Tab-separated table of C-alpha atoms in Angstrom:
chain	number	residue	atom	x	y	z
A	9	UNK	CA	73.465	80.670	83.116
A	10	UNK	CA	73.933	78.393	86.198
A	11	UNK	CA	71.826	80.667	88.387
A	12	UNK	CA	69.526	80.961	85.868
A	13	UNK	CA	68.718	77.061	85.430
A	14	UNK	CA	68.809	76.994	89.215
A	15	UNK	CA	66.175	79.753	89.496
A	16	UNK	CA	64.017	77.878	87.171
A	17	UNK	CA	64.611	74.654	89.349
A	18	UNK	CA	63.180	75.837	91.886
A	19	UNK	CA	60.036	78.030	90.491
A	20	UNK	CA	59.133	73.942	88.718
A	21	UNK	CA	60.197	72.121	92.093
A	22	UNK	CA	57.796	75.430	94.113
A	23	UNK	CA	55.229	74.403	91.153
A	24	UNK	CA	55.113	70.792	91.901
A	25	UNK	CA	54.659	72.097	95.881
A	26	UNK	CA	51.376	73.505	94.893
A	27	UNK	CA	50.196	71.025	92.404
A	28	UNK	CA	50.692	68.638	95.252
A	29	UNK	CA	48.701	70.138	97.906
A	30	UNK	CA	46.060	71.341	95.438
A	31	UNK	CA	45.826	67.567	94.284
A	32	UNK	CA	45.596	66.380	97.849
A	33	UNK	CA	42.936	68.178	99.198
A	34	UNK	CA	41.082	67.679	95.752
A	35	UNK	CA	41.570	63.897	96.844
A	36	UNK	CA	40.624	64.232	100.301
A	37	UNK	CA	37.597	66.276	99.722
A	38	UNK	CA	36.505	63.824	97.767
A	39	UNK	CA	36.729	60.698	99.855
A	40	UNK	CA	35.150	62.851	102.483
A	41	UNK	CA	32.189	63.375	100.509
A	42	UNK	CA	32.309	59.082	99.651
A	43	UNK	CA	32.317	58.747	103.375
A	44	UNK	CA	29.741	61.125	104.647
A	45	UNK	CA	27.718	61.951	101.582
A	46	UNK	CA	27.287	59.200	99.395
A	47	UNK	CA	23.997	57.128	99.928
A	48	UNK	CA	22.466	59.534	102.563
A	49	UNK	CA	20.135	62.864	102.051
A	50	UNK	CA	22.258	65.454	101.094
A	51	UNK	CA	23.709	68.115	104.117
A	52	UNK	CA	22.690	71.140	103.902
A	53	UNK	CA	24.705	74.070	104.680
A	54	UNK	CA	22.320	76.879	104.393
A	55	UNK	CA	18.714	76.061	103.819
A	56	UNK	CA	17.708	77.022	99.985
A	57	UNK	CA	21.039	78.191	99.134
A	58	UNK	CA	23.703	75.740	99.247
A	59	UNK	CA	24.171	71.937	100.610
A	60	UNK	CA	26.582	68.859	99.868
A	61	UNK	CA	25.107	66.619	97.786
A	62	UNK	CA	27.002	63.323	96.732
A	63	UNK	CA	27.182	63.242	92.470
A	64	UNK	CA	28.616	60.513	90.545
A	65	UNK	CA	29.257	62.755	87.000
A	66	UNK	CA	29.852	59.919	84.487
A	67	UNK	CA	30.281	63.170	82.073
A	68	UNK	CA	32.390	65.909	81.782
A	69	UNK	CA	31.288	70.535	82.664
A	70	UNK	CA	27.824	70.218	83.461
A	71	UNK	CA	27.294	66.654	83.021
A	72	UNK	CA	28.290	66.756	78.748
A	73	UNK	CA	29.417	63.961	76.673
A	74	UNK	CA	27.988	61.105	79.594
A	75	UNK	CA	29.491	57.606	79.056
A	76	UNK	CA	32.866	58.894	77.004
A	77	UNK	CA	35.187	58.109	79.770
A	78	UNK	CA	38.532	57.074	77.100
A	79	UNK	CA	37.815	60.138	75.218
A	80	UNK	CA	37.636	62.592	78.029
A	81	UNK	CA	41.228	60.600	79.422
A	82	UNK	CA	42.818	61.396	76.066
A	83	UNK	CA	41.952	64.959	75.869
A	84	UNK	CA	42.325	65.296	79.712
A	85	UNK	CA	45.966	63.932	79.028
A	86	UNK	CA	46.669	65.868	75.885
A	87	UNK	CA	45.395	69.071	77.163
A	88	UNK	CA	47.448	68.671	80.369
A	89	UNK	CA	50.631	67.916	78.171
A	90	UNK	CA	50.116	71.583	76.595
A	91	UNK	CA	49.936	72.966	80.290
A	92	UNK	CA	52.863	71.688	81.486
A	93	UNK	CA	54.673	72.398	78.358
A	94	UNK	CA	53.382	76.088	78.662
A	95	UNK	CA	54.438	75.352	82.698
A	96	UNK	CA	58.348	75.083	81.625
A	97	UNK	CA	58.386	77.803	79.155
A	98	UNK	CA	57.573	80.162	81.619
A	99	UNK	CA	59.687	82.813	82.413
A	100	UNK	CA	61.293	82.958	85.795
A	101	UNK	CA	60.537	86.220	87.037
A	102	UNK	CA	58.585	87.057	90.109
A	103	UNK	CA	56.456	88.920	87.262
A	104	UNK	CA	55.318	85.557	85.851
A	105	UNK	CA	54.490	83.964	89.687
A	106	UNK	CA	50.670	84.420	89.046
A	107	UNK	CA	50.512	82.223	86.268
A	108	UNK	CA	52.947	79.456	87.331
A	109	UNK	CA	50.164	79.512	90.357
A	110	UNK	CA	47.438	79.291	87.924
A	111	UNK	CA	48.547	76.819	85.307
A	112	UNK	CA	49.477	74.227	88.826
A	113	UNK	CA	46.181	74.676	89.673
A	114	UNK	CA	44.182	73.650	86.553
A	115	UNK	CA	46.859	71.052	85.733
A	116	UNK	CA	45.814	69.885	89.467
A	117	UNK	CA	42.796	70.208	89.238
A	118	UNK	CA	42.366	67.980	85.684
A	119	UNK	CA	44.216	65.432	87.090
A	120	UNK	CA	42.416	65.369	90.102
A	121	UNK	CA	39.342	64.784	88.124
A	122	UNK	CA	40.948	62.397	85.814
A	123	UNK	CA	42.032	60.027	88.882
A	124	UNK	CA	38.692	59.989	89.943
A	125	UNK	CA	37.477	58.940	85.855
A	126	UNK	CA	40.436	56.367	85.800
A	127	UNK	CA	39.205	55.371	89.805
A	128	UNK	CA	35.798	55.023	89.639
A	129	UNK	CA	34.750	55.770	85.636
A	130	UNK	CA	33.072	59.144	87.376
A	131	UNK	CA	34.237	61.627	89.103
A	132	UNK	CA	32.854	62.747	92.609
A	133	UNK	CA	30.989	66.003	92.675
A	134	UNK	CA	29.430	67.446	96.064
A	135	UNK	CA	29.190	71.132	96.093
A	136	UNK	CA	25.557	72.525	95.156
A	137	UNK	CA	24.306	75.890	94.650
A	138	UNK	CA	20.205	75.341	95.348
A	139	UNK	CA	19.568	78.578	94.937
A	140	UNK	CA	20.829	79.001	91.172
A	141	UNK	CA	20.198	75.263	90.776
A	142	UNK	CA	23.906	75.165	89.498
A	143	UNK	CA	25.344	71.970	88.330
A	144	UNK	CA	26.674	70.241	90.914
A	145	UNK	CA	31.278	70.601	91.633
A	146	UNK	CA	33.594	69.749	93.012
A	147	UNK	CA	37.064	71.400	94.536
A	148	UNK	CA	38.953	70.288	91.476
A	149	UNK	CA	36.666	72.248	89.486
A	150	UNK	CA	37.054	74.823	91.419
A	151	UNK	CA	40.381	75.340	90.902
A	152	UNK	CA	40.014	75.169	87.225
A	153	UNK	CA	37.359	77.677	87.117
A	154	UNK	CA	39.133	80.594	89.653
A	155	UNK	CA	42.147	79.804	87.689
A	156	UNK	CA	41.002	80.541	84.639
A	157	UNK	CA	38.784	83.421	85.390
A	158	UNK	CA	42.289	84.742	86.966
A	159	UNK	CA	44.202	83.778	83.678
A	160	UNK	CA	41.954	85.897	82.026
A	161	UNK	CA	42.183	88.750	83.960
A	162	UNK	CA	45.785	88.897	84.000
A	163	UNK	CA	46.142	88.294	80.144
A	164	UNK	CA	43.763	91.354	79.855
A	165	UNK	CA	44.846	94.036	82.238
A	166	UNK	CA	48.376	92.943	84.241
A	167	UNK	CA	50.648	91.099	80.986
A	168	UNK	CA	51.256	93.089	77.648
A	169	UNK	CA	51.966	91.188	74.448
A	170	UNK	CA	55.831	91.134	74.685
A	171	UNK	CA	55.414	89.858	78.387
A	172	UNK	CA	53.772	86.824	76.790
A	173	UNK	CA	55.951	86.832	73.703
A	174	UNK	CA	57.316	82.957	74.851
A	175	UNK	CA	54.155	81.627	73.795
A	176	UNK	CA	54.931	82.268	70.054
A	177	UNK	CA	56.146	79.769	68.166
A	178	UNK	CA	56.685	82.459	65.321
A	179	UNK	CA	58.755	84.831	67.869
A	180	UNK	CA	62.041	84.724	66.402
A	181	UNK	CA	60.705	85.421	62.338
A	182	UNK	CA	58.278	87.945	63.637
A	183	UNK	CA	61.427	89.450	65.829
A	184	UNK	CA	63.814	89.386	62.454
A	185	UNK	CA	60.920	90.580	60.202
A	186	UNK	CA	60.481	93.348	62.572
A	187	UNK	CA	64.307	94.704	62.197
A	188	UNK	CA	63.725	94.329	58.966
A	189	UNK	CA	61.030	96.625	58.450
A	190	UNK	CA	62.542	99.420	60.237
């Protein structure tokens, strides 16, 4: 049991590692773009495809729900709170590595936008896709989105259902029903 508890120790203490250095270059790529981006023509990277350009995104994705900086904190905060629930449930095998990653980096990268909301009432987008004319992002979103997308994947093709069977909150009925019906 002792190991155990250790093991999990340090899989939280290897999670806080990575939500730490996700959240600091978030942070730093941001005041970068402040310093050298903000006010000036945007820099661009390769001509018709992709520059910097300073955004101040008084929104949330794609610029929604403008001007609703308390309710975007309280969901931000809620929805985080479920993430780093899910982050301690986790089981401690090397199986379950991929996700511990994962859920770091969109619980880093929320809170990295969230500083900026609490910071500034905006948060700092630079990254800019001309050549799609995508909305413009930042690193935090980044890490949300490849996290995700990565999520996904693995919850289709690498984890089966009993892998993820810690999520239910109906595991130990549906366990006793299951004896039961045999």
């Amino acid at each position: 049991m002792h190991k155990k508890i250790n093991r999990k120790g340090m899989l939280l203490a290897a999670d806080l590692c990575v939500f730490l250095v996700l959240l600091f270059v978030d942070q730093f790529t941001k005041h970068l773009a402040i310093l050298h981006l903000k006010d000036k023509a945007p820099f661009v990277l390769i001509e018709g495809v992709f520059e910097f350009r300073y955004l101040e995104n008084r929104g949330s994705a794609f610029g929604l729900l403008q001007g609703r900086k308390v309710f975007l904190l309280v969901v931000g905060l809620l929805f985080m709170a479920l993430l780093l629930y899910l982050l301690f449930c986790l089981p401690t095998g090397k199986r379950f590595i991929p996700l511990h990653i994962c859920l770091s980096a969109i619980v880093a990268g929320g809170l990295g936008n969230m500083i900026d909301r609490f910071r500034f009432d905006y948060v700092v987008d630079f990254f800019y896709f001309v050549l799609i004319d995508y909305p413009i992002f930042n690193v935090a979103d980044c890490y949300i989105v490849v996290a995700t997308i990565v999520l996904f994947v693995c919850f289709l093709f690498v984890y089966r259902d009993e892998d993820l069977a810690f999520f239910s909150f109906h595991r130990k009925a549906g366990a006793g029903n299951r004896k039961e019906a045999k």
